[in-house]
PDB file of C-alpha atoms in Angstrom:
ATOM      1  CA  UNK P1212       7.711 -21.055   3.707  1.00 90.00           C
ATOM      2  CA  UNK P1213       9.242 -19.793   0.291  1.00 96.00           C
ATOM      3  CA  UNK P1214       6.798 -20.130  -2.236  1.00 96.00           C
ATOM      4  CA  UNK P1215       5.710 -19.264  -6.196  1.00 97.00           C
ATOM      5  CA  UNK P1216       2.847 -17.611  -6.926  1.00 96.00           C
ATOM      6  CA  UNK P1217       1.594 -17.467 -10.574  1.00 95.00           C
ATOM      7  CA  UNK P1218      -0.418 -15.287 -12.679  1.00 95.00           C
ATOM      8  CA  UNK P1219      -0.997 -14.211 -16.482  1.00 96.00           C
ATOM      9  CA  UNK P1220      -2.831 -17.415 -18.485  1.00 95.00           C
ATOM     10  CA  UNK P1221      -5.741 -18.000 -19.368  1.00 97.00           C
ATOM     11  CA  UNK P1222      -7.230 -18.894 -23.266  1.00 98.00           C
ATOM     12  CA  UNK P1223      -6.520 -17.221 -25.860  1.00 98.00           C
ATOM     13  CA  UNK P1224      -6.698 -17.254 -30.204  1.00 98.00           C
ATOM     14  CA  UNK P1225      -4.503 -19.372 -31.972  1.00 98.00           C
ATOM     15  CA  UNK P1226      -1.667 -15.698 -32.800  1.00 98.00           C
ATOM     16  CA  UNK P1227      -2.621 -14.286 -29.721  1.00 98.00           C
ATOM     17  CA  UNK P1228      -0.558 -13.136 -26.950  1.00 98.00           C
ATOM     18  CA  UNK P1229      -0.368 -13.663 -23.522  1.00 98.00           C
ATOM     19  CA  UNK P1230       1.885 -12.760 -21.205  1.00 98.00           C
ATOM     20  CA  UNK P1231       3.296 -14.679 -17.585  1.00 98.00           C
ATOM     21  CA  UNK P1232       4.293 -13.740 -14.358  1.00 98.00           C
ATOM     22  CA  UNK P1233       5.377 -15.862 -11.355  1.00 98.00           C
ATOM     23  CA  UNK P1234       6.429 -14.039  -8.218  1.00 98.00           C
ATOM     24  CA  UNK P1235       9.067 -16.151  -5.487  1.00 98.00           C
ATOM     25  CA  UNK P1236       9.099 -14.770  -1.476  1.00 96.00           C
ATOM     26  CA  UNK P1237       9.102 -16.079   1.966  1.00 95.00           C
ATOM     27  CA  UNK P1238      12.926 -16.275   3.495  1.00 93.00           C
ATOM     28  CA  UNK P1239      14.821 -15.842   0.069  1.00 96.00           C
ATOM     29  CA  UNK P1240      19.084 -15.487   0.645  1.00 95.00           C
ATOM     30  CA  UNK P1241      19.174 -15.725  -3.795  1.00 95.00           C
ATOM     31  CA  UNK P1242      17.186 -17.341  -6.775  1.00 97.00           C
ATOM     32  CA  UNK P1243      19.621 -19.139  -9.036  1.00 97.00           C
ATOM     33  CA  UNK P1244      18.207 -20.578 -12.024  1.00 98.00           C
ATOM     34  CA  UNK P1245      14.521 -19.480 -13.212  1.00 98.00           C
ATOM     35  CA  UNK P1246      12.075 -21.458 -15.376  1.00 98.00           C
ATOM     36  CA  UNK P1247       9.019 -22.575 -17.089  1.00 98.00           C
ATOM     37  CA  UNK P1248       7.331 -25.923 -17.630  1.00 98.00           C
ATOM     38  CA  UNK P1249       4.187 -27.007 -19.355  1.00 98.00           C
ATOM     39  CA  UNK P1250       1.964 -30.377 -19.614  1.00 98.00           C
ATOM     40  CA  UNK P1251      -0.623 -30.407 -22.187  1.00 96.00           C
ATOM     41  CA  UNK P1252      -3.370 -33.423 -20.368  1.00 91.00           C
ATOM     42  CA  UNK P1253      -2.067 -36.434 -21.308  1.00 94.00           C
ATOM     43  CA  UNK P1254       1.354 -35.713 -22.134  1.00 96.00           C
ATOM     44  CA  UNK P1255       4.475 -35.612 -19.661  1.00 97.00           C
ATOM     45  CA  UNK P1256       5.814 -32.091 -18.079  1.00 97.00           C
ATOM     46  CA  UNK P1257       8.540 -30.504 -20.620  1.00 97.00           C
ATOM     47  CA  UNK P1258      10.371 -27.722 -19.973  1.00 98.00           C
ATOM     48  CA  UNK P1259       9.573 -24.854 -22.157  1.00 98.00           C
ATOM     49  CA  UNK P1260      12.408 -21.845 -21.155  1.00 98.00           C
ATOM     50  CA  UNK P1261      14.807 -20.799 -18.041  1.00 98.00           C
ATOM     51  CA  UNK P1262      16.506 -17.967 -17.431  1.00 98.00           C
ATOM     52  CA  UNK P1263      19.711 -18.002 -15.453  1.00 97.00           C
ATOM     53  CA  UNK P1264      20.506 -15.983 -13.075  1.00 95.00           C
ATOM     54  CA  UNK P1265      23.183 -14.049 -15.290  1.00 96.00           C
ATOM     55  CA  UNK P1266      20.508 -13.846 -18.048  1.00 97.00           C
ATOM     56  CA  UNK P1267      21.582 -17.190 -20.297  1.00 98.00           C
ATOM     57  CA  UNK P1268      18.369 -18.557 -21.988  1.00 98.00           C
ATOM     58  CA  UNK P1269      17.695 -21.774 -22.830  1.00 98.00           C
ATOM     59  CA  UNK P1270      13.752 -22.720 -25.247  1.00 98.00           C
ATOM     60  CA  UNK P1271      12.775 -25.718 -25.536  1.00 98.00           C
ATOM     61  CA  UNK P1272      12.334 -25.920 -30.137  1.00 98.00           C
ATOM     62  CA  UNK P1273       8.785 -26.425 -30.534  1.00 97.00           C
ATOM     63  CA  UNK P1274       9.014 -22.146 -28.910  1.00 98.00           C
ATOM     64  CA  UNK P1275      12.216 -20.277 -29.938  1.00 98.00           C
ATOM     65  CA  UNK P1276      11.613 -17.413 -31.732  1.00 97.00           C
ATOM     66  CA  UNK P1277       7.797 -17.606 -30.090  1.00 98.00           C
ATOM     67  CA  UNK P1278       8.217 -17.461 -26.374  1.00 98.00           C
ATOM     68  CA  UNK P1279      10.791 -14.821 -24.454  1.00 98.00           C
ATOM     69  CA  UNK P1280      11.663 -15.312 -20.593  1.00 98.00           C
ATOM     70  CA  UNK P1281      13.099 -13.039 -18.680  1.00 98.00           C
ATOM     71  CA  UNK P1282      13.799 -11.771 -14.879  1.00 98.00           C
ATOM     72  CA  UNK P1283      14.336  -9.418 -12.361  1.00 97.00           C
ATOM     73  CA  UNK P1284      16.323  -9.660 -10.064  1.00 95.00           C
ATOM     74  CA  UNK P1285      15.366  -7.307  -7.910  1.00 95.00           C
ATOM     75  CA  UNK P1286      11.358  -8.503  -7.734  1.00 96.00           C
ATOM     76  CA  UNK P1287      12.480 -12.573  -7.695  1.00 97.00           C
ATOM     77  CA  UNK P1288      10.398 -12.615 -10.131  1.00 98.00           C
ATOM     78  CA  UNK P1289       9.916 -14.074 -13.482  1.00 98.00           C
ATOM     79  CA  UNK P1290       8.188 -13.693 -16.986  1.00 98.00           C
ATOM     80  CA  UNK P1291       6.881 -15.866 -19.784  1.00 98.00           C
ATOM     81  CA  UNK P1292       5.650 -13.871 -22.628  1.00 98.00           C
ATOM     82  CA  UNK P1293       4.538 -15.852 -25.399  1.00 98.00           C
ATOM     83  CA  UNK P1294       3.252 -14.782 -28.853  1.00 98.00           C
ATOM     84  CA  UNK P1295       1.448 -16.039 -31.109  1.00 98.00           C
ATOM     85  CA  UNK P1296       0.078 -19.094 -29.367  1.00 98.00           C
ATOM     86  CA  UNK P1297      -0.914 -21.870 -31.232  1.00 98.00           C
ATOM     87  CA  UNK P1298      -3.431 -25.342 -29.495  1.00 97.00           C
ATOM     88  CA  UNK P1299      -0.859 -27.673 -29.230  1.00 96.00           C
ATOM     89  CA  UNK P1300       0.912 -24.611 -26.769  1.00 98.00           C
ATOM     90  CA  UNK P1301      -2.358 -25.725 -24.555  1.00 98.00           C
ATOM     91  CA  UNK P1302      -0.802 -26.898 -20.811  1.00 98.00           C
ATOM     92  CA  UNK P1303      -0.870 -26.333 -17.356  1.00 98.00           C
ATOM     93  CA  UNK P1304       2.282 -23.622 -16.860  1.00 98.00           C
ATOM     94  CA  UNK P1305       4.074 -24.788 -14.104  1.00 98.00           C
ATOM     95  CA  UNK P1306       6.884 -21.777 -12.705  1.00 98.00           C
ATOM     96  CA  UNK P1307      10.642 -22.907 -11.469  1.00 98.00           C
ATOM     97  CA  UNK P1308      13.246 -22.387  -9.208  1.00 98.00           C
ATOM     98  CA  UNK P1309      16.637 -23.424  -8.115  1.00 98.00           C
ATOM     99  CA  UNK P1310      16.080 -21.270  -4.153  1.00 97.00           C
ATOM    100  CA  UNK P1311      18.376 -20.997  -1.096  1.00 97.00           C
ATOM    101  CA  UNK P1312      16.539 -20.164   1.308  1.00 95.00           C
ATOM    102  CA  UNK P1313      17.509 -18.062   4.842  1.00 93.00           C
ATOM    103  CA  UNK P1314      18.608 -20.675   7.023  1.00 90.00           C
ATOM    104  CA  UNK P1315      19.208 -23.569   4.346  1.00 87.00           C
ATOM    105  CA  UNK P1316      22.001 -25.201   3.522  1.00 91.00           C
ATOM    106  CA  UNK P1317      21.454 -25.464  -0.434  1.00 94.00           C
ATOM    107  CA  UNK P1318      19.517 -24.610  -3.101  1.00 95.00           C
ATOM    108  CA  UNK P1319      16.360 -26.778  -3.744  1.00 96.00           C
ATOM    109  CA  UNK P1320      13.969 -26.688  -6.024  1.00 97.00           C
ATOM    110  CA  UNK P1321      10.113 -24.774  -6.062  1.00 97.00           C
ATOM    111  CA  UNK P1322       6.935 -25.195  -8.229  1.00 98.00           C
ATOM    112  CA  UNK P1323       4.820 -22.443  -8.857  1.00 97.00           C
ATOM    113  CA  UNK P1324       0.712 -23.803  -8.344  1.00 96.00           C
ATOM    114  CA  UNK P1325      -0.040 -24.007 -11.873  1.00 97.00           C
ATOM    115  CA  UNK P1326      -1.591 -21.902 -14.069  1.00 97.00           C
ATOM    116  CA  UNK P1327      -4.225 -22.597 -17.565  1.00 98.00           C
ATOM    117  CA  UNK P1328      -3.537 -21.699 -20.975  1.00 98.00           C
ATOM    118  CA  UNK P1329      -5.503 -22.633 -23.621  1.00 98.00           C
ATOM    119  CA  UNK P1330      -5.224 -21.780 -26.744  1.00 98.00           C
ATOM    120  CA  UNK P1331      -8.274 -22.269 -29.495  1.00 97.00           C
ATOM    121  CA  UNK P1332     -10.967 -19.928 -31.132  1.00 95.00           C
TER     122      UNK P1332
END
């Protein structure tokens, strides 16, 4: 029953901002690392940013200084604030989380359904 639900995607002009949210729910015991990935048409899915339970963050070089990942542990939610967006940021953005569900024996990786981000004038 664990599910990740993303929101916040859309169409934005170059230089604009968007904030993505991803809420995890359903029989969660604990969540370790959460992150955002993206996949542009014709390209492989790539890691954008991650945040550990201890709030350590990491970013792909192309978004450093423009994107900020954060999380609310109490709400089981991860965010991605995207500023100074560029056309090359256009992609489907996916939320990922390592979750230990009640009744499970270990952490498992879960994915959201994806949300489209389009940067265009």
